[in-house]
mmCIF file of C-alpha atoms and ligand atoms in Angstrom:
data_model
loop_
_atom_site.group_PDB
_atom_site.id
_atom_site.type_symbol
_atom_site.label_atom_id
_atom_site.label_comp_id
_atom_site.label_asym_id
_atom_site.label_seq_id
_atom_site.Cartn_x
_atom_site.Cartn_y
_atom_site.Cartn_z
ATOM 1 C CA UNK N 1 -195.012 126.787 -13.383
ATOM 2 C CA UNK N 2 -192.549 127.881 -15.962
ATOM 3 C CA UNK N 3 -189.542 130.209 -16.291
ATOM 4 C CA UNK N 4 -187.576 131.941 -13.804
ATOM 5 C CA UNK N 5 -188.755 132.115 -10.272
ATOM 6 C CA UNK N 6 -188.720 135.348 -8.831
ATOM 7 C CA UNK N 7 -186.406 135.733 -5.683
ATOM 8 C CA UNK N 8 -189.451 135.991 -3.188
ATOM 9 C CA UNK N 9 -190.812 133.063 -5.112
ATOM 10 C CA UNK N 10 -187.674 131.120 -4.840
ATOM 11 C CA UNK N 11 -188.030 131.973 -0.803
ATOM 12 C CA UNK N 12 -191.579 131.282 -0.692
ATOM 13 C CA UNK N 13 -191.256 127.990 -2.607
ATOM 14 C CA UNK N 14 -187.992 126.970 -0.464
ATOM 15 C CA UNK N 15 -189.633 127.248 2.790
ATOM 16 C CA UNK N 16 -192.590 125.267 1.482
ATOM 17 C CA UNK N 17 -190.441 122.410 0.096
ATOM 18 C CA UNK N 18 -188.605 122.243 3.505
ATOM 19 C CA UNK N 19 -192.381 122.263 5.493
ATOM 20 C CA UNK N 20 -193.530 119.349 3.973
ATOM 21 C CA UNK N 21 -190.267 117.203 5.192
ATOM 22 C CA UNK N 22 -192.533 117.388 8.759
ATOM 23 C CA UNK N 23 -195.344 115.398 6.846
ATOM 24 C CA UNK N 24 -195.852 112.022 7.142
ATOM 25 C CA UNK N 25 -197.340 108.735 6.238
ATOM 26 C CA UNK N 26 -201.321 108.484 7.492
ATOM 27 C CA UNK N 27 -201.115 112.494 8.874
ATOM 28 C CA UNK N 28 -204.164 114.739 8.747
ATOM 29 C CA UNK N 29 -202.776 118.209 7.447
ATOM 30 C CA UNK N 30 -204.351 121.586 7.862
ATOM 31 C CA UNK N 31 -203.809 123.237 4.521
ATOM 32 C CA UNK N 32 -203.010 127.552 4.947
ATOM 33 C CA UNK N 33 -204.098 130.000 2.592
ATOM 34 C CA UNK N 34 -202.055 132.720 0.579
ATOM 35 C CA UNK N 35 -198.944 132.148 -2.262
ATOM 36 C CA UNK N 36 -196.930 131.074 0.211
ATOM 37 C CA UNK N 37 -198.557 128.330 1.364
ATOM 38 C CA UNK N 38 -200.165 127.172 -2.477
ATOM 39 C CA UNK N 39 -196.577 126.453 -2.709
ATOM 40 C CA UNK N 40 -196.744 124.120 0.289
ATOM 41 C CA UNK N 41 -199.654 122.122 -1.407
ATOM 42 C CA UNK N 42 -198.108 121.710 -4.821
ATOM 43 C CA UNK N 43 -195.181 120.280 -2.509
ATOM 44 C CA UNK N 44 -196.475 118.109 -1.015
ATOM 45 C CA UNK N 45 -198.870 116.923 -3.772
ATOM 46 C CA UNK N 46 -195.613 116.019 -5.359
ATOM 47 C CA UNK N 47 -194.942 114.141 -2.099
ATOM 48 C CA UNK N 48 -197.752 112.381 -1.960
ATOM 49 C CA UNK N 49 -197.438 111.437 -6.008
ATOM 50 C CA UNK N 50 -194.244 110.351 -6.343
ATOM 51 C CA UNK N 51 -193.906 108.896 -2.480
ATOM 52 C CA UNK N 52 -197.751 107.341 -2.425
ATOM 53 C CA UNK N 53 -197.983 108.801 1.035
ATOM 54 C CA UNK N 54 -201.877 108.943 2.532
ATOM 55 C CA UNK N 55 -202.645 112.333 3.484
ATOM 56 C CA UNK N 56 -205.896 113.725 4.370
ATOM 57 C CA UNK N 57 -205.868 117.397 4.156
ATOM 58 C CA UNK N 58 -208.401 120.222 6.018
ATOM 59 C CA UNK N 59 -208.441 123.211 4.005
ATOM 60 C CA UNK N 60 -208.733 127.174 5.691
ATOM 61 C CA UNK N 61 -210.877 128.516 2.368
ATOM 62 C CA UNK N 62 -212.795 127.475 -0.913
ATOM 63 C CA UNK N 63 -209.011 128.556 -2.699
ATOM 64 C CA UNK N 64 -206.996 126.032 -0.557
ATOM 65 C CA UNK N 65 -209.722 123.455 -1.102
ATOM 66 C CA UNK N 66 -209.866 124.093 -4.808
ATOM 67 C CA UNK N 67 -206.426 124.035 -5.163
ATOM 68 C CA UNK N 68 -205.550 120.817 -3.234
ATOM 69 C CA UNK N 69 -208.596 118.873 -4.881
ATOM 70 C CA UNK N 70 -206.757 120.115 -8.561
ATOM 71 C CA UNK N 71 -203.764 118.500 -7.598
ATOM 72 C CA UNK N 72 -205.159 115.288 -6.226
ATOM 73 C CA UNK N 73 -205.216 115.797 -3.042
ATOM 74 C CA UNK N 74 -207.595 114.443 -0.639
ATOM 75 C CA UNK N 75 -209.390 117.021 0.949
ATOM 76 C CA UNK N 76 -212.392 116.603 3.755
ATOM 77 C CA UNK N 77 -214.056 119.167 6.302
ATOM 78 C CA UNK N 78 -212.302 119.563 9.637
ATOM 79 C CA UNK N 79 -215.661 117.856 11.309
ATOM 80 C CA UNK N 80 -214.586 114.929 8.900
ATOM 81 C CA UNK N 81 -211.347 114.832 10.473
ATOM 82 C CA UNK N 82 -212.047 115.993 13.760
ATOM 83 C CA UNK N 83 -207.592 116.869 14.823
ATOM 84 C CA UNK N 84 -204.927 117.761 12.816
ATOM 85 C CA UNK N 85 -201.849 116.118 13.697
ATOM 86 C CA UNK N 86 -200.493 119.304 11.797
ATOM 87 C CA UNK N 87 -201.056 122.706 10.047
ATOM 88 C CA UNK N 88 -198.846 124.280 7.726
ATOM 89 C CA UNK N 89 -199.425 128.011 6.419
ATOM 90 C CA UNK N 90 -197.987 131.659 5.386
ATOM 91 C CA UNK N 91 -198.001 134.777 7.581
ATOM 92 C CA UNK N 92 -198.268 138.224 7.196
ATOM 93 C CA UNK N 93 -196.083 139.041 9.914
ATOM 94 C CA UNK N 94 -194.155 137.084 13.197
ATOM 95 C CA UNK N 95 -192.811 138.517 15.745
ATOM 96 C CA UNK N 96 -189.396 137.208 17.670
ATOM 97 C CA UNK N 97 -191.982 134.629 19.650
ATOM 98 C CA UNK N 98 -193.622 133.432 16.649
ATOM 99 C CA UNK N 99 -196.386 135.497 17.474
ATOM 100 C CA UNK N 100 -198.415 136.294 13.984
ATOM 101 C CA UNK N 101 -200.625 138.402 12.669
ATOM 102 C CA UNK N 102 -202.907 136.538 9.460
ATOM 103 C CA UNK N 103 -205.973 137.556 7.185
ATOM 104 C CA UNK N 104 -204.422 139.703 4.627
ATOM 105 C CA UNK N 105 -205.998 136.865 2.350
ATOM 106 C CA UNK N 106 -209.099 137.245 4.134
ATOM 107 C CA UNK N 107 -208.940 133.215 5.675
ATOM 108 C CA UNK N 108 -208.126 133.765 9.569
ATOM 109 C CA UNK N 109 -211.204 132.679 10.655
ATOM 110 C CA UNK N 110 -210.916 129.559 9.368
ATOM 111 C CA UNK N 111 -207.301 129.032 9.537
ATOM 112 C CA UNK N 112 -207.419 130.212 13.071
ATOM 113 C CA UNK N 113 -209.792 127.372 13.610
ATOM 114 C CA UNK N 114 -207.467 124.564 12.012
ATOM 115 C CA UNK N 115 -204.343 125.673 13.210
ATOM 116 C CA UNK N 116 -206.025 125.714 17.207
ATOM 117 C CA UNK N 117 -207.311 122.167 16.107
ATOM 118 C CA UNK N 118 -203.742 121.092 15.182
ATOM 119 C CA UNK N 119 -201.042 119.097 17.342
ATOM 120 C CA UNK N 120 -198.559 121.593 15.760
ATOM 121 C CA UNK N 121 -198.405 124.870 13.264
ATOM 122 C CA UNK N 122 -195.740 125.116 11.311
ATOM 123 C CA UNK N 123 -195.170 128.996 9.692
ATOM 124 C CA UNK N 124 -193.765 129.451 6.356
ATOM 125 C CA UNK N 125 -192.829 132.662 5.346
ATOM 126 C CA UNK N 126 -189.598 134.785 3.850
ATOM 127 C CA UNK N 127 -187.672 137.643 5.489
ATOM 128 C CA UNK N 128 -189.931 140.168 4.550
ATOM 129 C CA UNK N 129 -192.727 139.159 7.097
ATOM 130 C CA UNK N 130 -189.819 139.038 10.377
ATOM 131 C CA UNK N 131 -190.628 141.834 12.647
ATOM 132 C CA UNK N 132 -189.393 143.239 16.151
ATOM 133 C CA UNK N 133 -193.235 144.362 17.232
ATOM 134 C CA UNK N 134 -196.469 143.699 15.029
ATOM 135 C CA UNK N 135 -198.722 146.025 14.153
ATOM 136 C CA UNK N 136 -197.160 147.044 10.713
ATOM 137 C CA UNK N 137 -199.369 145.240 8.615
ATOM 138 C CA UNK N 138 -203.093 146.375 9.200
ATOM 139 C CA UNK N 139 -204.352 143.505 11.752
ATOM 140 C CA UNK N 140 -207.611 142.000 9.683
ATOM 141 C CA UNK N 141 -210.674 141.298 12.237
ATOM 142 C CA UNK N 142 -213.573 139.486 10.702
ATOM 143 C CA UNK N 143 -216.991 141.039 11.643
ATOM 144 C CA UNK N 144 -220.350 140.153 11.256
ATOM 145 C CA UNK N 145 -222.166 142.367 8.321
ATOM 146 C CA UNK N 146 -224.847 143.383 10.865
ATOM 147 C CA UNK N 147 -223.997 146.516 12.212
ATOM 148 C CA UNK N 148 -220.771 146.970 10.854
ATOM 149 C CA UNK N 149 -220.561 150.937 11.295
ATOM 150 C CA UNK N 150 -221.354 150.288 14.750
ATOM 151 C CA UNK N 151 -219.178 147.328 15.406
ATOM 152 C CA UNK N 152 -216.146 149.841 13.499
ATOM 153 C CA UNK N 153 -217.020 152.452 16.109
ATOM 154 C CA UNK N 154 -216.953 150.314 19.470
ATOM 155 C CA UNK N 155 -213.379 148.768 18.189
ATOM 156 C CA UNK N 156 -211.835 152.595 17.221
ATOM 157 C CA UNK N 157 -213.252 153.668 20.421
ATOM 158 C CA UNK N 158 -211.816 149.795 22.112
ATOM 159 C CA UNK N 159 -208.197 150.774 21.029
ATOM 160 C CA UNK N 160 -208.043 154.107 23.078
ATOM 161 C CA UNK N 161 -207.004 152.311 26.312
ATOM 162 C CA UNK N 162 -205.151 149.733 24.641
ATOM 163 C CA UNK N 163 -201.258 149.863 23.728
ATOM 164 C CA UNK N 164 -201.087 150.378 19.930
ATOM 165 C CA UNK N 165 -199.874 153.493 17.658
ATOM 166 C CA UNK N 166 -202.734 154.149 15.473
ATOM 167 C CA UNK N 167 -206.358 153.052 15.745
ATOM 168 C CA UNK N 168 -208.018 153.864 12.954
ATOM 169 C CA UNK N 169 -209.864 151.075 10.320
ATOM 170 C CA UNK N 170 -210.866 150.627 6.734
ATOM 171 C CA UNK N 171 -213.632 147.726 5.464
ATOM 172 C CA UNK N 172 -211.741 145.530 3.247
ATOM 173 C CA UNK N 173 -213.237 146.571 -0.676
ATOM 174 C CA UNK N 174 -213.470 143.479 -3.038
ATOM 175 C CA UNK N 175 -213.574 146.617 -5.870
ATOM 176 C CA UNK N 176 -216.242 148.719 -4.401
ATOM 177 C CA UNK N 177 -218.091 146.195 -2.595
ATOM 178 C CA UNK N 178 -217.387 144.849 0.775
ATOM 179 C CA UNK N 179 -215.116 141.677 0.704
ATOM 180 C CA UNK N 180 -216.866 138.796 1.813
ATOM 181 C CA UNK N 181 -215.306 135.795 3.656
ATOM 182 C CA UNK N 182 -215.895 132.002 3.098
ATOM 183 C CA UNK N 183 -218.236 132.756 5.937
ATOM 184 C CA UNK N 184 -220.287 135.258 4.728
ATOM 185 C CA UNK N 185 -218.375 138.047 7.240
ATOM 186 C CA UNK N 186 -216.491 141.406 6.573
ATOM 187 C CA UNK N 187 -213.146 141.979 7.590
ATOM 188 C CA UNK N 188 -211.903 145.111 9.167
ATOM 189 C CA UNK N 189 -207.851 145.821 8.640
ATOM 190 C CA UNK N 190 -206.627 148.107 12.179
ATOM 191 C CA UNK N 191 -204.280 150.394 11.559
ATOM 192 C CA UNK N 192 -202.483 150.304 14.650
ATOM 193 C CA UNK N 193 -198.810 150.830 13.418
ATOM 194 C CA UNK N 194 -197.075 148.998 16.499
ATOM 195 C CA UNK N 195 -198.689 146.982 19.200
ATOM 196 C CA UNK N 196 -197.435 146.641 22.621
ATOM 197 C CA UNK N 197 -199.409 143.887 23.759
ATOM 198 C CA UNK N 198 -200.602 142.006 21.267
ATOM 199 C CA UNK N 199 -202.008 139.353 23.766
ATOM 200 C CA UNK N 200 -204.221 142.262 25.414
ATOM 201 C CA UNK N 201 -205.096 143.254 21.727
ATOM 202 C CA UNK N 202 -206.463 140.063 20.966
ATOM 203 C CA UNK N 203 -208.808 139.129 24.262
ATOM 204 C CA UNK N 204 -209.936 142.585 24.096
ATOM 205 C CA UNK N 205 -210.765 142.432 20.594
ATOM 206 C CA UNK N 206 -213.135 139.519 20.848
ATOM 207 C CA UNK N 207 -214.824 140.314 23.456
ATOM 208 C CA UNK N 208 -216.854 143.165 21.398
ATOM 209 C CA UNK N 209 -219.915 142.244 19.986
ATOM 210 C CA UNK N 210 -219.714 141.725 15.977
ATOM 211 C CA UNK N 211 -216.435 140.490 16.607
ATOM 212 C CA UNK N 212 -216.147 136.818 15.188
ATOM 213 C CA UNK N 213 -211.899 136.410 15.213
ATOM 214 C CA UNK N 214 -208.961 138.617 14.842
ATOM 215 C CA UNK N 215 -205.907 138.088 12.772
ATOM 216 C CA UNK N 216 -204.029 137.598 15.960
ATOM 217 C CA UNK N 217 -202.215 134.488 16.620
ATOM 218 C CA UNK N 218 -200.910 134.371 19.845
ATOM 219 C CA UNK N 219 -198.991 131.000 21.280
ATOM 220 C CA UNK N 220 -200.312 129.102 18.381
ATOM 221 C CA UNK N 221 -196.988 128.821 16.183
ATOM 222 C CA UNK N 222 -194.834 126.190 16.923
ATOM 223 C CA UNK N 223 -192.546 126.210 13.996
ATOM 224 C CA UNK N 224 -191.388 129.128 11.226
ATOM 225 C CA UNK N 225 -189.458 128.131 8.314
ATOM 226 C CA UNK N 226 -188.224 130.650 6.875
ATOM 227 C CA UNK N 227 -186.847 130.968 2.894
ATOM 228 C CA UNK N 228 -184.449 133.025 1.768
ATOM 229 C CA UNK N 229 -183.765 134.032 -1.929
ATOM 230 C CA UNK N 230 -180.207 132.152 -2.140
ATOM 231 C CA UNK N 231 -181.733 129.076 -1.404
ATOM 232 C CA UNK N 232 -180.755 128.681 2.398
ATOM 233 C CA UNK N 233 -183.863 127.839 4.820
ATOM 234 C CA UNK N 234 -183.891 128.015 8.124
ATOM 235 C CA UNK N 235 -185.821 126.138 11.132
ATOM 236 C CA UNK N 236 -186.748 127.614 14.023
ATOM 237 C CA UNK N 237 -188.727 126.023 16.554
ATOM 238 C CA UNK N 238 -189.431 127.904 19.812
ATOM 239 C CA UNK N 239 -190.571 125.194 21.980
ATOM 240 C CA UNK N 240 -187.264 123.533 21.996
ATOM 241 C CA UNK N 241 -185.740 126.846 21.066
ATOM 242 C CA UNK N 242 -183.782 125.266 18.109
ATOM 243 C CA UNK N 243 -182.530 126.832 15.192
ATOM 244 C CA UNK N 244 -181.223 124.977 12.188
ATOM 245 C CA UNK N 245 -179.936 125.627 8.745
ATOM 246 C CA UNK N 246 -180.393 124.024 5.356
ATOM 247 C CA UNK N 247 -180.159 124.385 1.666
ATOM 248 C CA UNK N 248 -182.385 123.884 -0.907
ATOM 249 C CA UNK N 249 -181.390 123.209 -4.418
ATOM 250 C CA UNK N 250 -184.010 124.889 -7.154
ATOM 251 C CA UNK N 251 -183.734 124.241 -10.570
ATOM 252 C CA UNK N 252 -185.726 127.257 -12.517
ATOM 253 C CA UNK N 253 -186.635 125.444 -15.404
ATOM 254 C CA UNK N 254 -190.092 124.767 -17.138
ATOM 255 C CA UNK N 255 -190.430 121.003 -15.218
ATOM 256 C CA UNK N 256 -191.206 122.460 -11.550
ATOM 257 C CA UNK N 257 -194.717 120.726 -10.760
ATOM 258 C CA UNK N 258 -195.636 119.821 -14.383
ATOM 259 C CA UNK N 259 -195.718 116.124 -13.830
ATOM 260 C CA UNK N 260 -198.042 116.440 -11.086
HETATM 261 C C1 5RP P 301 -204.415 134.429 4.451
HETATM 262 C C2 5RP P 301 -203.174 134.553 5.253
HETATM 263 C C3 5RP P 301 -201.890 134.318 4.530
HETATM 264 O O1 5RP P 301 -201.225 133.263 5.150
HETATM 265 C C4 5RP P 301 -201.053 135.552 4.599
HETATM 266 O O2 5RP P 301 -201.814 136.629 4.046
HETATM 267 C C5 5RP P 301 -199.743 135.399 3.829
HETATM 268 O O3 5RP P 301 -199.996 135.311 2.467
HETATM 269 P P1 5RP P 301 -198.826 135.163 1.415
HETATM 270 O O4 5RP P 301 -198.194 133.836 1.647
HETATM 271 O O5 5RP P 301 -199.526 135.254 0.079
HETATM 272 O O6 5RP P 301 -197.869 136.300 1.624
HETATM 273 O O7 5RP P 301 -203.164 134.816 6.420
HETATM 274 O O8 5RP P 301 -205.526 134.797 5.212
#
């Protein structure tokens, strides 16, 4: 990394920085997907360098895993490791209950897996993913190719009795082919604008056939840090309902993460 950091960058990077603090010694750390949370592993690779921690991290896609294994890190399977004691990773959106919606970079599936197999998820994000209701960002559910049109139909037709503001769905393109998870799937992004009940959304979501997850993460969050451009970061937990403020010197500077 060289140069100026961008002001998102600077928030992404700052909430990463202040994530890692929760690692330590002999943990076993899911590892997210997305910018946001390649920040977090280049953190705490630098941890783990310059501190000689032992961390065994369980990565949510081939990116994460590629990434972490550049830097050093030790990576294994989540059968290898079984529990997390914790999972770290971005979000497209959260709600005021640290209710998310994940998958814009195609990875819920698995990172719904590892967080749900983790004593704790921590969030990192900046401002721009805070909202009052989700449903903004298109809600990614991974589907299995077979069927797809059909499976696309039965959800459309799904959402008419449901709470949400729009209903209508795209398959995610990887150019003009269909994207194609780490596990072979589709993903479908729901255009549902707002959704009331994004519990209701979720159980009723799975239960259609083709259906293997939704981007929905619901209860799972125990922890958002959030970045901000000036350099502040914030903590807030909503099990003990704490919220806490920091700062986070950056130096921009052509040094950040070249000794690693
Ligand atoms: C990947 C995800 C990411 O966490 C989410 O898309 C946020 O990404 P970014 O940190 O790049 O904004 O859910 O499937």
């Amino acid at each position: 990394m060289s140069g100026e950091m961008s002001p998102i960058d600077r928030a992404k990077f700052i909430a990463a920085k202040r994530a890692v603090d929760f690692i330590e010694d002999g943990m076993r750390v899911g590892l997210g997907t997305g910018s946001t949370a390649a920040w977090m592993v280049r953190c705490l690779a630098e941890r783990v360098k310059a501190e000689g921690l032992q961390i065994t991290g369980v990565p949510t896609s081939a990116r994460t895993a590629d990434l972490g294994r550049s830097l050093g890190l030790r990576v294994v399977s989540l059968d290898e490791a079984k529990w997390l004691d914790l999972t770290i990773d971005g979000t497209d959106e959260f709600d005021p209950n640290l209710n998310l919606i994940k998958g814009g970079g195609g990875a819920l599936l698995m990172e719904k897996i590892v967080a749900t197999a983790s004593d704790q998820m921590i969030v990192i994000a900046d401002i721009s993913k805070q909202v009052e209701k989700l449903g903004s960002f298109p809600l990614p559910v991974e589907i299995i190719p077979f069927g797809w049109q059909t499976t696309k139909t039965l959800i459309e037709e799904t959402l008419i009795n449901l709470d949400v503001m729009g209903r209508s769905s795209t398959l995610r393109l990887d150019r003009d082919q269909p994207y194609i998870t780490d596990q072979g799937n589709y993903i479908l992004d729901l255009h549902l604008r707002r959704i009331g009940n994004a519990r209701q959304v979720s159980l009723v979501l799975n239960q259609i056939p083709g259906v293997v997850e939704n981007g929905l993460f619901i209860d799972i969050c125990d922890i958002i840090v959030l970045g901000h451009g000036d350099g502040t970061v914030e903590v807030r937990d909503i099990n003990n309902g704490t919220v806490t403020q920091d700062r986070i010197e950056v130096v921009d500077g052509d040094n950040l993460f070249t000794d690693l």
